Short mmCIF file of C-alpha atoms in Angstrom, two decimals:
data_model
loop_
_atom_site.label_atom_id
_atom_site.label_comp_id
_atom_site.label_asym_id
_atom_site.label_seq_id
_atom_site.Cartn_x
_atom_site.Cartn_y
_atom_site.Cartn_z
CA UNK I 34 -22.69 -8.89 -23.57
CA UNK I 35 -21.47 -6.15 -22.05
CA UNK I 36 -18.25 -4.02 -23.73
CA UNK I 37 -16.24 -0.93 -23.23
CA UNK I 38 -14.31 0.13 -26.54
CA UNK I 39 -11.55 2.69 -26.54
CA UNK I 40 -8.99 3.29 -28.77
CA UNK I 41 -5.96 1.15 -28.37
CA UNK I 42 -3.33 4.12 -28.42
CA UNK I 43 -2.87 7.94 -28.99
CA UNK I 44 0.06 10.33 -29.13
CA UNK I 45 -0.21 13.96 -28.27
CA UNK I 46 2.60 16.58 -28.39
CA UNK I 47 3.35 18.45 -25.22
CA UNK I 48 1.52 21.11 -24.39
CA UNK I 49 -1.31 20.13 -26.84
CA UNK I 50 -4.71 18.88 -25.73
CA UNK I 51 -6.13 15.29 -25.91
CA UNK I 52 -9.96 13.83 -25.91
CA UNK I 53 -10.08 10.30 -25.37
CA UNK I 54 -13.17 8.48 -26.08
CA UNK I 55 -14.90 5.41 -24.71
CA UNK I 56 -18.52 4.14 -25.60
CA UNK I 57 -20.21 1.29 -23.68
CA UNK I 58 -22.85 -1.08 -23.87
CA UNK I 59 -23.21 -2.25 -20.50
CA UNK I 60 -26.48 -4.07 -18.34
CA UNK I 61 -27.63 -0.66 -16.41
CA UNK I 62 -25.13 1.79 -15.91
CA UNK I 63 -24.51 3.37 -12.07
CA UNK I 64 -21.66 5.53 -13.63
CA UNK I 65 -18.23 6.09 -15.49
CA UNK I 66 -14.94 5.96 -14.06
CA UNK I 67 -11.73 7.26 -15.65
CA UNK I 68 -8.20 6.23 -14.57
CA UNK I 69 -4.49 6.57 -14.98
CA UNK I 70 -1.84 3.85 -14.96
CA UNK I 71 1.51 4.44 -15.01
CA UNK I 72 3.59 1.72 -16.46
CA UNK I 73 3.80 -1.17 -13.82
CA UNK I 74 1.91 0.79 -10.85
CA UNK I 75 -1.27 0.28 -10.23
CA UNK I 76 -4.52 2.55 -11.62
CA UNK I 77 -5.24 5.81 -10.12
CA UNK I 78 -8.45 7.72 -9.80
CA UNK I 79 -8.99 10.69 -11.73
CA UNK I 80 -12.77 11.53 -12.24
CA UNK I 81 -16.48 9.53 -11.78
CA UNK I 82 -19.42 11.17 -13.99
CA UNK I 83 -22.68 9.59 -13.30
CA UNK I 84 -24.48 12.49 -14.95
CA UNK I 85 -24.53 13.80 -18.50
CA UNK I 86 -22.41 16.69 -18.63
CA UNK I 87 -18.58 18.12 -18.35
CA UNK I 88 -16.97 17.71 -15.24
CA UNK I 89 -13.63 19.75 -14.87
CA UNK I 90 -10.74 19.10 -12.48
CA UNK I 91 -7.66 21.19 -13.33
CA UNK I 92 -6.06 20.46 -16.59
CA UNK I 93 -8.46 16.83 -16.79
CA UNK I 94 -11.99 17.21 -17.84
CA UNK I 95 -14.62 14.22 -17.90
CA UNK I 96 -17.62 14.19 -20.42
CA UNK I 97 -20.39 11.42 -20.42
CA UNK I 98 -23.94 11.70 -22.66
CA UNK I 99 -25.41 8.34 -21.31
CA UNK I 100 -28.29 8.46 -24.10
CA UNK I 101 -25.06 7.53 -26.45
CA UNK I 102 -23.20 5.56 -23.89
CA UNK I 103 -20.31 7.85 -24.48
CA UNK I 104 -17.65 9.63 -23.16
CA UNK I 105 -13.94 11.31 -23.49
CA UNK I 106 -11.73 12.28 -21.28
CA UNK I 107 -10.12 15.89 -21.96
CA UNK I 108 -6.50 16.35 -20.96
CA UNK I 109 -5.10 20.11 -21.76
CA UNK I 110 -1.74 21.50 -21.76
CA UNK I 111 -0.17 18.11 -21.58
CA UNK I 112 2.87 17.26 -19.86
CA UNK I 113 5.24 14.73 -20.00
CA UNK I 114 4.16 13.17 -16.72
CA UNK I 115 0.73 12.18 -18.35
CA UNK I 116 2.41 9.48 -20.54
CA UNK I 117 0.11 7.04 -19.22
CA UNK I 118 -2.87 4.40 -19.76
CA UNK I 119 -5.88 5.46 -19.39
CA UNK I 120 -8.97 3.34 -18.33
CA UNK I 121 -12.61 3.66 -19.13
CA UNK I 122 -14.74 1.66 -16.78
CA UNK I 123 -18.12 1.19 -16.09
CA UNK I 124 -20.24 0.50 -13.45
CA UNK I 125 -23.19 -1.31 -13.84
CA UNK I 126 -26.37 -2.54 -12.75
CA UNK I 127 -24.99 -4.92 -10.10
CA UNK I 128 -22.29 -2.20 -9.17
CA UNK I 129 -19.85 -4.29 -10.88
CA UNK I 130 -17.01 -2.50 -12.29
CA UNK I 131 -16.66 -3.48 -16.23
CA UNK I 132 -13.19 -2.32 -17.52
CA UNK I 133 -12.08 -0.89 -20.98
CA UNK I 134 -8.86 -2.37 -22.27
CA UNK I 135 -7.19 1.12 -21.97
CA UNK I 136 -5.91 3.96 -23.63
CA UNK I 137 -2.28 3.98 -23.89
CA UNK I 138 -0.81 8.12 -24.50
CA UNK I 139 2.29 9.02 -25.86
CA UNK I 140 3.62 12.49 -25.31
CA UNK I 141 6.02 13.85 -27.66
CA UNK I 142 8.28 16.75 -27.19
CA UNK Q 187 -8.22 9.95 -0.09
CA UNK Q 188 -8.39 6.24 1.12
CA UNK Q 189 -5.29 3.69 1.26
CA UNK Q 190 -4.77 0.70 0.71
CA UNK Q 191 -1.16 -0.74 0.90
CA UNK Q 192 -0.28 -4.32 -0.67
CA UNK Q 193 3.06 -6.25 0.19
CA UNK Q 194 5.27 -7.59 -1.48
CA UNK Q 195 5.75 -5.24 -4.56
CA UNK Q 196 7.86 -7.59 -6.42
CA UNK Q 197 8.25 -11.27 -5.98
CA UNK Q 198 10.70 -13.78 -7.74
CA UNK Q 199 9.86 -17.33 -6.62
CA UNK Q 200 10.78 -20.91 -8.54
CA UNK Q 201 7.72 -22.94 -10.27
CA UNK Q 202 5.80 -25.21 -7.82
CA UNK Q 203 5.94 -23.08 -5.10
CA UNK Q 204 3.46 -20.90 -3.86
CA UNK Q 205 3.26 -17.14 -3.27
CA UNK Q 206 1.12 -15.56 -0.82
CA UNK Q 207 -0.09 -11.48 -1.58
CA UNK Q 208 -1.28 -9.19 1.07
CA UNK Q 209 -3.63 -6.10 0.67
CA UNK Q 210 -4.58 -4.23 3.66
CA UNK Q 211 -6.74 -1.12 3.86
CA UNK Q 212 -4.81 1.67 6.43
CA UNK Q 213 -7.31 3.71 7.44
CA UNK Q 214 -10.82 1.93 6.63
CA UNK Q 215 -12.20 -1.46 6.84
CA UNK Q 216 -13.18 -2.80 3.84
CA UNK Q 217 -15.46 -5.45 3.64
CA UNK Q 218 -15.43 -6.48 -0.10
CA UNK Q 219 -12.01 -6.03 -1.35
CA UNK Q 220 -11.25 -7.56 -5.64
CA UNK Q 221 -8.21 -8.73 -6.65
CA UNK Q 222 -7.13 -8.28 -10.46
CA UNK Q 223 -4.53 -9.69 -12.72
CA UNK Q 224 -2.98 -7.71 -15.47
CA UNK Q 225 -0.60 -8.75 -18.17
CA UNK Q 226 1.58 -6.62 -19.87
CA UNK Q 227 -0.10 -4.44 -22.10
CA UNK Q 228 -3.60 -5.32 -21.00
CA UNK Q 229 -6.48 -4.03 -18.90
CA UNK Q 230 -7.15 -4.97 -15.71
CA UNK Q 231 -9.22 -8.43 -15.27
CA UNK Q 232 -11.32 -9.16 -12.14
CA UNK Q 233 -9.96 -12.51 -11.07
CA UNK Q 234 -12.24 -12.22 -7.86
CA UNK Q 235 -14.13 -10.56 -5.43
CA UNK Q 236 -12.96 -11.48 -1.52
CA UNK Q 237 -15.91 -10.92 1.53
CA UNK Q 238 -14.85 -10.36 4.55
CA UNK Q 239 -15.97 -13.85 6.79
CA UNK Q 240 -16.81 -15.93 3.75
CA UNK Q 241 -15.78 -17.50 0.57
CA UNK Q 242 -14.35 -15.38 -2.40
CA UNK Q 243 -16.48 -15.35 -5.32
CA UNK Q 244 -14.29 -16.05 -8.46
CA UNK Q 245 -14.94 -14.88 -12.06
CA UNK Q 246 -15.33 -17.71 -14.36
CA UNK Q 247 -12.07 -19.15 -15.87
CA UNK Q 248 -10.37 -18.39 -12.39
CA UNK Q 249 -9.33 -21.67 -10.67
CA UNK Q 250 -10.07 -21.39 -7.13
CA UNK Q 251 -8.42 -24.04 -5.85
CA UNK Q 252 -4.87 -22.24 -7.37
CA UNK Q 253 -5.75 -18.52 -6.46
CA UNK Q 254 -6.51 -19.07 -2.70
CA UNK Q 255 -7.73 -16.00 -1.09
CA UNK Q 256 -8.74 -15.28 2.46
CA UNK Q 257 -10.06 -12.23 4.01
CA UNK Q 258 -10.07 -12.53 7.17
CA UNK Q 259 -10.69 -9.13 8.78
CA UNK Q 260 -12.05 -5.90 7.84
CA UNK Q 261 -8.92 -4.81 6.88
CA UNK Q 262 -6.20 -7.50 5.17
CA UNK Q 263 -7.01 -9.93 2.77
CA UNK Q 264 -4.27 -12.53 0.96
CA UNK Q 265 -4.72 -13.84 -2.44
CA UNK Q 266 -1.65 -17.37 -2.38
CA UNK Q 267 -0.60 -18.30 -6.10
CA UNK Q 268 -0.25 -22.19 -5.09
CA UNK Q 269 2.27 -23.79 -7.46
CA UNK Q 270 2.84 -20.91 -8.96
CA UNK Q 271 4.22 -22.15 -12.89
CA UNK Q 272 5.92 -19.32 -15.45
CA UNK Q 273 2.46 -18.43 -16.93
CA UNK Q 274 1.44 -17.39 -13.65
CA UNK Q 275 3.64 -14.48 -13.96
CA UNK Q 276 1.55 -11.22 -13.95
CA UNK Q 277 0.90 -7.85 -12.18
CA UNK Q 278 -1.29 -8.50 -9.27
CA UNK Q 279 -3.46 -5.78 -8.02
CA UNK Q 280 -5.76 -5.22 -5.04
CA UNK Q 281 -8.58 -2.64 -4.39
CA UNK Q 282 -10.91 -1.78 -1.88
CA UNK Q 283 -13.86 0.48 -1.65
CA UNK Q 284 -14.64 2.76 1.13
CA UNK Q 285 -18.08 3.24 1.50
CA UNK Q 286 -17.68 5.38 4.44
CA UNK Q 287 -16.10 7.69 2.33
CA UNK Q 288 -17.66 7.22 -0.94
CA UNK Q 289 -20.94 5.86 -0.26
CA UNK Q 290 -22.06 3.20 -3.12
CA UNK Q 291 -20.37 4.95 -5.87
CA UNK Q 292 -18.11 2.05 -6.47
CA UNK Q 293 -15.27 4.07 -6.24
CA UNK Q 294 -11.69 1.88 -5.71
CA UNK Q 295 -8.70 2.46 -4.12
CA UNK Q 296 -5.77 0.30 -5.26
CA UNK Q 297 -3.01 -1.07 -3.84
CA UNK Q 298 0.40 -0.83 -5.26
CA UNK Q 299 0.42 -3.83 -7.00
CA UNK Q 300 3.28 -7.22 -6.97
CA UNK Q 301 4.11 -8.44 -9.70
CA UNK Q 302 5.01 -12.06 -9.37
CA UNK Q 303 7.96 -13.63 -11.67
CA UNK Q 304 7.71 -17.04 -11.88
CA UNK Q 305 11.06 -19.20 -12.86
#
């Protein structure tokens, strides 16, 4: 079957910096998608690696080595703001996205 | 980037009634738009996948003839909660994909979201 694991919840101190991980198993893989959810709003986009590599984008970095079907997201000098859940998901061979079950961040003062 | 708007944000109704959910794309026509339910402290789940001029296709354990969705243009599609009971309550989210803008990368734009209280 196809899963995404990442780990149920972190806490960070503000100002710190963060990885988050998430390794799949999925039926082909067309590329990895990263999001942020606010408590009760809906997910929003924050980076798409479909190559192995480190993709940066301001204080948010994306890794993904797809030999290991792995990859964190990086978040440095964290703010309060980026209290969040974040979601790993996949998409695969039928451009289906699969979704982790999220990542949900506490930052402490 | 892309929007997509969705209306009504929050919605109280009593059990046995029904509920209808819009999700409209502003400034691109989406053909495939997905509508996912998300209780509290879970991930999203697909509940299905709405084509523009044809039938939705639902993910398994999704009762069809409950979560009625149409998608009838390019650009709005409704998903109706028909008797809607207590359980149904949940955080209802729409996305679209642009693929004028994003090509086949899959990438999704969501709506808001309405979450749905049933009494």
């Amino acid at each position: 079957g196809q899963n995404i694991d990442q780990p149920t919840e972190m806490t960070a101190t503000e100002g710190a910096i963060v990885q988050i991980n998430c390794t799949y198993q999925t039926s082909g893989f067309n590329g990895l998608f990263w999001y942020q959810q606010h408590a009760g709003e809906a997910p929003t986009f924050l980076s798409y690696n479909v190559l192995d590599g480190l993709e940066e984008k301001g204080r948010f970095s994306s890794f993904l080595s797809r030999s290991k079907g792995y990859s964190y997201l990086l978040l440095k000098e964290l703010q309060m703001k980026d209290s969040a859940s974040y979601l790993c998901a996949v998409l695969d061979s039928n451009y289906q996205l699969i979704w982790g079950a999220g990542t949900k961040l506490i930052i402490k003062p | 980037g892309a929007v997509v708007s969705q209306h009504p944000s929050w919605v109280i109704c009593k059990s046995g009634t029904s509920v209808k959910i819009e999700c409209r794309s502003l400034d691109f026509q989406a053909t495939t738009m997905f509508w996912y339910r998300q209780f509290p402290k879970q991930s999203l789940m697909l509940m299905a996948t709405s084509n523009e001029g044809s039938k939705a296709t639902y993910e398994q354990g999704v009762e069809k003839d409950k979560f009625l969705i149409n998608h009838a243009s390019l650009t709005l599609s409704t998903l109706t909660v028909t008797s809607a009971h207590p359980e149904d309550s949940s955080f209802y989210i729409c996305s679209a994909r642009d693929l004028g803008l994003a090509g086949d990368t899959g990438e999704l734009f969501f709506g808001e979201g309405s979450r749905l209280t049933v009494l």
